[in-house]
């Protein structure tokens, strides 16, 4: 009888070999169909993080049909707390992580968040949609109902920004305030209005066109709550740690809205360099020529000293 050697196979080696071959065939089949997790993540990043060209406002106003970003500008005020997140924040859609591991196409989540990115991509780009039948290209006016729609960069279906009163089961996860969500149905829960920033002139500006790239308030029609970002409440999403978005009226001691309720509707840069109006250099009050001369004089004086 031959002695036992290292080359002798023991156990269910034949069944294990068949299982390995089956796993290999399944891997090759899923790779050919593009269903591997790494392939799905690569396609997701290509779509949701794909650069989007924002609409250019020739007259400086916001129009129906414009592709814009909704930005909460960074405001350095004494009321700001140390634990609050700084910088400009833009509204962005979230993804359903469960759909990444299934064979179905990735789905847009009902949740939203605020990101520290001012680069227009599919995730943080929104469309101004009319709620009263106004035509595309007509200016949006203060006090006029409108919808904020987005496809999230991965879907052909338009989802609308909405909100509703908080209940015992429906509220924001961190701040427990009135939640904000995305829905595929347009109703009165998805209607919003733009309000002038100064409360003393708010009534006088009713019916005037809404200027782009200017601080305004965005009010939910059904609950009369302002869209806000509590910068000290962060949530974890597929893309990392981001700020929570809610509907709440943050008022100071004079009953005036605070910086957490300030919003700007960002449009595209009409210059050849592209980008957004945030990237466009600010104009000099004295003109470029006078500014250039003052800069040269300062440099000469510094050199002499």
Short mmCIF file of C-alpha atoms in Angstrom, two decimals:
data_model
loop_
_atom_site.label_atom_id
_atom_site.label_comp_id
_atom_site.label_asym_id
_atom_site.label_seq_id
_atom_site.Cartn_x
_atom_site.Cartn_y
_atom_site.Cartn_z
CA UNK A 1 0.00 0.00 0.00
CA UNK A 2 1.33 3.42 -0.97
CA UNK A 3 2.16 5.84 1.84
CA UNK A 4 0.27 9.15 2.34
CA UNK A 5 1.85 12.11 0.54
CA UNK A 6 1.22 15.83 0.14
CA UNK A 7 -0.29 15.30 -3.30
CA UNK A 8 -3.12 13.16 -2.00
CA UNK A 9 -6.48 14.98 -2.09
CA UNK A 10 -8.75 14.51 0.88
CA UNK A 11 -12.25 15.72 1.70
CA UNK A 12 -14.88 16.88 -0.82
CA UNK A 13 -12.29 18.23 -3.22
CA UNK A 14 -14.36 17.50 -6.32
CA UNK A 15 -17.41 19.39 -5.01
CA UNK A 16 -15.22 22.34 -3.98
CA UNK A 17 -13.72 22.42 -7.47
CA UNK A 18 -17.18 22.53 -9.05
CA UNK A 19 -18.20 25.38 -6.73
CA UNK A 20 -15.13 27.40 -7.67
CA UNK A 21 -15.79 26.87 -11.37
CA UNK A 22 -19.42 27.95 -10.90
CA UNK A 23 -18.35 31.10 -9.04
CA UNK A 24 -15.89 31.91 -11.81
CA UNK A 25 -18.54 31.46 -14.51
CA UNK A 26 -20.96 33.68 -12.54
CA UNK A 27 -18.26 36.34 -12.15
CA UNK A 28 -17.49 36.35 -15.87
CA UNK A 29 -21.20 36.49 -16.74
CA UNK A 30 -21.86 39.44 -14.40
CA UNK A 31 -18.78 41.23 -15.69
CA UNK A 32 -19.96 40.89 -19.29
CA UNK A 33 -23.39 42.27 -18.33
CA UNK A 34 -21.80 45.10 -16.34
CA UNK A 35 -23.41 44.08 -13.05
CA UNK A 36 -20.32 43.99 -10.88
CA UNK A 37 -20.39 46.39 -7.93
CA UNK A 38 -17.27 48.21 -9.10
CA UNK A 39 -18.81 48.65 -12.56
CA UNK A 40 -22.07 49.95 -11.11
CA UNK A 41 -20.19 52.41 -8.89
CA UNK A 42 -18.15 53.62 -11.86
CA UNK A 43 -21.29 54.24 -13.94
CA UNK A 44 -22.96 55.93 -10.99
CA UNK A 45 -20.08 58.35 -10.51
CA UNK A 46 -19.98 59.07 -14.23
CA UNK A 47 -23.66 60.06 -14.22
CA UNK A 48 -24.29 61.64 -10.86
CA UNK A 49 -20.96 63.48 -10.77
CA UNK A 50 -21.03 64.44 -14.44
CA UNK A 51 -20.59 68.16 -15.03
CA UNK A 52 -23.77 70.04 -15.90
CA UNK A 53 -23.94 73.33 -17.76
CA UNK A 54 -26.14 75.79 -15.93
CA UNK A 55 -28.47 78.16 -17.72
CA UNK A 56 -27.08 81.62 -18.44
CA UNK A 57 -29.27 84.54 -17.38
CA UNK A 58 -28.86 87.39 -19.86
CA UNK A 59 -31.09 89.82 -17.96
CA UNK A 60 -29.93 88.71 -14.50
CA UNK A 61 -33.29 87.13 -13.59
CA UNK A 62 -34.49 83.62 -12.86
CA UNK A 63 -36.68 82.05 -15.55
CA UNK A 64 -38.85 78.98 -15.75
CA UNK A 65 -36.95 76.11 -17.33
CA UNK A 66 -33.55 77.29 -16.09
CA UNK A 67 -31.07 74.72 -14.82
CA UNK A 68 -29.61 76.20 -11.63
CA UNK A 69 -28.01 75.40 -8.30
CA UNK A 70 -29.68 76.19 -4.98
CA UNK A 71 -26.94 77.50 -2.67
CA UNK A 72 -26.92 78.50 0.98
CA UNK A 73 -24.11 81.10 1.08
CA UNK A 74 -21.53 81.17 3.83
CA UNK A 75 -22.30 84.08 6.16
CA UNK A 76 -19.80 84.90 8.89
CA UNK A 77 -21.94 86.39 11.61
CA UNK A 78 -21.47 86.65 15.38
CA UNK A 79 -24.42 84.28 15.81
CA UNK A 80 -22.56 81.46 14.07
CA UNK A 81 -21.53 78.64 16.39
CA UNK A 82 -18.17 76.91 16.42
CA UNK A 83 -19.64 73.50 15.62
CA UNK A 84 -21.41 74.73 12.49
CA UNK A 85 -20.10 73.77 9.10
CA UNK A 86 -18.64 76.67 7.15
CA UNK A 87 -18.51 77.39 3.44
CA UNK A 88 -21.10 77.58 0.67
CA UNK A 89 -23.53 74.65 0.69
CA UNK A 90 -25.66 73.47 -2.22
CA UNK A 91 -28.72 71.24 -2.27
CA UNK A 92 -27.98 67.73 -3.52
CA UNK A 93 -29.92 64.49 -3.92
CA UNK A 94 -28.99 61.27 -2.16
CA UNK A 95 -28.89 57.72 -3.51
CA UNK A 96 -30.50 54.49 -2.36
CA UNK A 97 -27.53 52.39 -1.25
CA UNK A 98 -29.60 49.20 -1.40
CA UNK A 99 -30.09 49.62 -5.15
CA UNK A 100 -26.31 49.56 -5.64
CA UNK A 101 -26.21 45.89 -4.63
CA UNK A 102 -29.20 44.80 -6.71
CA UNK A 103 -29.56 44.18 -10.42
CA UNK A 104 -32.08 47.02 -10.75
CA UNK A 105 -30.92 50.46 -11.94
CA UNK A 106 -29.83 52.86 -9.15
CA UNK A 107 -32.73 54.83 -7.74
CA UNK A 108 -32.88 58.38 -6.44
CA UNK A 109 -33.56 58.49 -2.72
CA UNK A 110 -36.28 60.58 -1.11
CA UNK A 111 -33.69 62.30 1.04
CA UNK A 112 -31.66 65.41 0.39
CA UNK A 113 -28.50 66.84 1.86
CA UNK A 114 -26.29 69.90 1.56
CA UNK A 115 -22.77 69.50 0.20
CA UNK A 116 -19.69 71.71 0.30
CA UNK A 117 -19.44 71.70 -3.49
CA UNK A 118 -20.31 74.62 -5.76
CA UNK A 119 -19.41 72.78 -8.96
CA UNK A 120 -22.56 72.03 -10.99
CA UNK A 121 -23.00 68.27 -11.41
CA UNK A 122 -25.99 66.04 -11.95
CA UNK A 123 -26.47 65.61 -8.24
CA UNK A 124 -26.86 69.27 -7.22
CA UNK A 125 -28.53 70.69 -10.33
CA UNK A 126 -32.21 71.65 -10.24
CA UNK A 127 -34.73 72.94 -12.75
CA UNK A 128 -37.19 75.78 -12.12
CA UNK A 129 -40.59 74.31 -13.07
CA UNK A 130 -43.81 76.28 -13.37
CA UNK A 131 -46.72 75.39 -11.10
CA UNK A 132 -49.35 77.71 -12.62
CA UNK A 133 -48.85 77.11 -16.34
CA UNK A 134 -46.30 79.86 -17.02
CA UNK A 135 -44.31 79.31 -20.17
CA UNK A 136 -40.65 78.36 -20.35
CA UNK A 137 -38.50 81.47 -20.45
CA UNK A 138 -40.86 83.67 -18.45
CA UNK A 139 -39.30 85.24 -15.34
CA UNK A 140 -40.06 83.87 -11.91
CA UNK A 141 -41.67 86.45 -9.63
CA UNK A 142 -41.76 86.96 -5.88
CA UNK A 143 -44.84 85.28 -4.40
CA UNK A 144 -45.36 83.04 -7.43
CA UNK A 145 -45.62 79.27 -6.93
CA UNK A 146 -42.92 77.16 -8.56
CA UNK A 147 -41.44 73.67 -8.37
CA UNK A 148 -37.84 72.56 -7.92
CA UNK A 149 -37.27 69.48 -10.07
CA UNK A 150 -34.25 67.25 -10.54
CA UNK A 151 -33.35 63.98 -12.21
CA UNK A 152 -30.34 63.35 -9.98
CA UNK A 153 -28.20 62.69 -13.03
CA UNK A 154 -29.25 59.02 -13.27
CA UNK A 155 -32.95 59.04 -14.07
CA UNK A 156 -35.19 60.27 -16.85
CA UNK A 157 -37.98 60.87 -14.33
CA UNK A 158 -38.28 64.29 -12.76
CA UNK A 159 -38.39 64.36 -8.95
CA UNK A 160 -39.71 67.38 -7.11
CA UNK A 161 -38.61 68.96 -3.85
CA UNK A 162 -41.38 68.73 -1.26
CA UNK A 163 -42.13 68.96 2.43
CA UNK A 164 -44.90 68.31 4.92
CA UNK A 165 -45.69 68.86 8.57
CA UNK A 166 -43.61 66.73 10.92
CA UNK A 167 -45.34 63.94 12.79
CA UNK A 168 -44.34 61.38 15.41
CA UNK A 169 -42.97 59.14 12.67
CA UNK A 170 -41.99 61.62 9.95
CA UNK A 171 -39.34 64.16 10.91
CA UNK A 172 -35.73 65.05 10.17
CA UNK A 173 -33.35 62.42 11.53
CA UNK A 174 -30.93 64.68 13.41
CA UNK A 175 -32.68 67.97 14.15
CA UNK A 176 -36.20 66.43 14.39
CA UNK A 177 -37.60 69.40 12.48
CA UNK A 178 -39.89 69.46 9.47
CA UNK A 179 -38.43 67.11 6.85
CA UNK A 180 -37.67 67.82 3.20
CA UNK A 181 -37.91 65.05 0.63
CA UNK A 182 -38.11 64.24 -3.08
CA UNK A 183 -41.22 62.86 -4.71
CA UNK A 184 -42.24 61.92 -8.22
CA UNK A 185 -45.67 63.55 -7.94
CA UNK A 186 -46.20 67.28 -8.25
CA UNK A 187 -48.77 68.54 -5.75
CA UNK A 188 -49.25 71.42 -3.35
CA UNK A 189 -46.68 69.78 -1.08
CA UNK A 190 -44.05 70.51 -3.75
CA UNK A 191 -44.94 74.18 -4.28
CA UNK A 192 -42.52 76.88 -3.17
CA UNK A 193 -42.35 80.67 -3.28
CA UNK A 194 -39.47 83.13 -3.39
CA UNK A 195 -39.59 85.97 -0.85
CA UNK A 196 -37.54 89.16 -0.69
CA UNK A 197 -34.83 89.10 1.96
CA UNK A 198 -35.66 92.41 3.67
CA UNK A 199 -38.94 91.97 5.61
CA UNK A 200 -39.68 95.72 5.45
CA UNK A 201 -39.66 95.65 1.64
CA UNK A 202 -41.07 92.15 1.17
CA UNK A 203 -44.62 93.29 0.47
CA UNK A 204 -43.48 96.00 -1.96
CA UNK A 205 -41.46 93.47 -4.00
CA UNK A 206 -44.41 91.10 -4.37
CA UNK A 207 -44.83 90.38 -8.08
CA UNK A 208 -41.39 91.65 -9.14
CA UNK A 209 -39.01 89.28 -10.99
CA UNK A 210 -36.62 87.27 -8.84
CA UNK A 211 -32.96 88.23 -9.47
CA UNK A 212 -30.44 85.45 -9.89
CA UNK A 213 -27.36 85.06 -7.69
CA UNK A 214 -28.97 87.19 -4.96
CA UNK A 215 -29.93 86.24 -1.41
CA UNK A 216 -33.62 85.38 -1.10
CA UNK A 217 -35.92 83.22 1.00
CA UNK A 218 -37.54 80.04 -0.31
CA UNK A 219 -40.84 79.38 1.49
CA UNK A 220 -42.89 76.20 1.43
CA UNK A 221 -46.45 77.10 0.39
CA UNK A 222 -48.29 74.39 2.33
CA UNK A 223 -46.58 74.82 5.73
CA UNK A 224 -45.33 78.43 5.38
CA UNK A 225 -41.87 77.29 6.57
CA UNK A 226 -38.63 78.46 5.01
CA UNK A 227 -36.13 76.09 3.47
CA UNK A 228 -33.14 75.96 5.80
CA UNK A 229 -29.86 74.22 6.60
CA UNK A 230 -29.04 73.72 10.30
CA UNK A 231 -25.31 73.67 9.82
CA UNK A 232 -24.66 71.92 13.13
CA UNK A 233 -26.58 68.76 12.15
CA UNK A 234 -24.81 66.38 9.76
CA UNK A 235 -25.95 63.09 8.29
CA UNK A 236 -24.04 60.22 6.71
CA UNK A 237 -24.87 59.43 3.10
CA UNK A 238 -23.32 57.34 0.37
CA UNK A 239 -21.02 60.29 -0.39
CA UNK A 240 -19.87 60.86 3.18
CA UNK A 241 -20.74 63.34 5.92
CA UNK A 242 -23.12 66.06 4.73
CA UNK A 243 -25.47 68.63 6.26
CA UNK A 244 -29.14 68.05 6.87
CA UNK A 245 -31.82 70.02 4.98
CA UNK A 246 -35.08 70.95 6.73
CA UNK A 247 -37.93 73.45 6.68
CA UNK A 248 -37.79 75.78 9.66
CA UNK A 249 -38.00 79.51 10.34
CA UNK A 250 -34.80 80.58 12.09
CA UNK A 251 -35.59 84.01 13.55
CA UNK A 252 -33.43 86.38 15.58
CA UNK A 253 -34.53 88.64 18.43
CA UNK A 254 -36.07 91.07 15.89
CA UNK A 255 -38.15 88.31 14.25
CA UNK A 256 -35.98 88.48 11.12
CA UNK A 257 -34.79 85.40 9.26
CA UNK A 258 -31.23 84.29 9.98
CA UNK A 259 -28.50 83.19 7.59
CA UNK A 260 -29.65 79.57 7.76
CA UNK A 261 -32.68 80.57 5.67
CA UNK A 262 -30.69 82.51 3.04
CA UNK A 263 -30.54 81.05 -0.47
CA UNK A 264 -29.15 82.02 -3.84
CA UNK A 265 -30.28 80.66 -7.20
CA UNK A 266 -26.96 80.24 -9.03
CA UNK A 267 -26.85 80.50 -12.82
CA UNK A 268 -24.12 79.90 -15.37
CA UNK A 269 -21.26 82.22 -16.23
CA UNK A 270 -21.81 83.88 -19.63
CA UNK A 271 -18.04 84.30 -20.10
CA UNK A 272 -15.87 82.12 -22.28
CA UNK A 273 -14.33 80.46 -19.23
CA UNK A 274 -17.70 78.90 -18.32
CA UNK A 275 -18.53 77.71 -14.81
CA UNK A 276 -20.96 79.56 -12.58
CA UNK A 277 -21.48 83.15 -11.53
CA UNK A 278 -19.65 82.31 -8.32
CA UNK A 279 -16.44 81.89 -10.32
CA UNK A 280 -16.91 85.22 -12.08
CA UNK A 281 -14.66 87.97 -10.63
CA UNK A 282 -16.39 90.75 -8.78
CA UNK A 283 -16.44 94.13 -10.55
CA UNK A 284 -14.31 96.93 -9.08
CA UNK A 285 -16.26 100.03 -7.97
CA UNK A 286 -13.67 102.40 -9.49
CA UNK A 287 -13.28 100.47 -12.72
CA UNK A 288 -10.54 98.14 -13.79
CA UNK A 289 -8.23 100.91 -15.03
CA UNK A 290 -8.31 102.90 -11.78
CA UNK A 291 -7.95 99.72 -9.75
CA UNK A 292 -4.91 98.71 -11.81
CA UNK A 293 -3.30 102.13 -11.31
CA UNK A 294 -3.91 102.02 -7.53
CA UNK A 295 -2.41 98.53 -7.36
CA UNK A 296 0.72 99.65 -9.23
CA UNK A 297 1.12 102.70 -6.94
CA UNK A 298 0.87 100.49 -3.86
CA UNK A 299 3.49 98.14 -5.25
CA UNK A 300 5.86 101.03 -6.02
CA UNK A 301 5.44 102.50 -2.51
CA UNK A 302 6.10 99.12 -0.92
CA UNK A 303 9.22 98.71 -3.05
CA UNK A 304 10.53 102.18 -2.08
CA UNK A 305 9.98 101.51 1.63
#
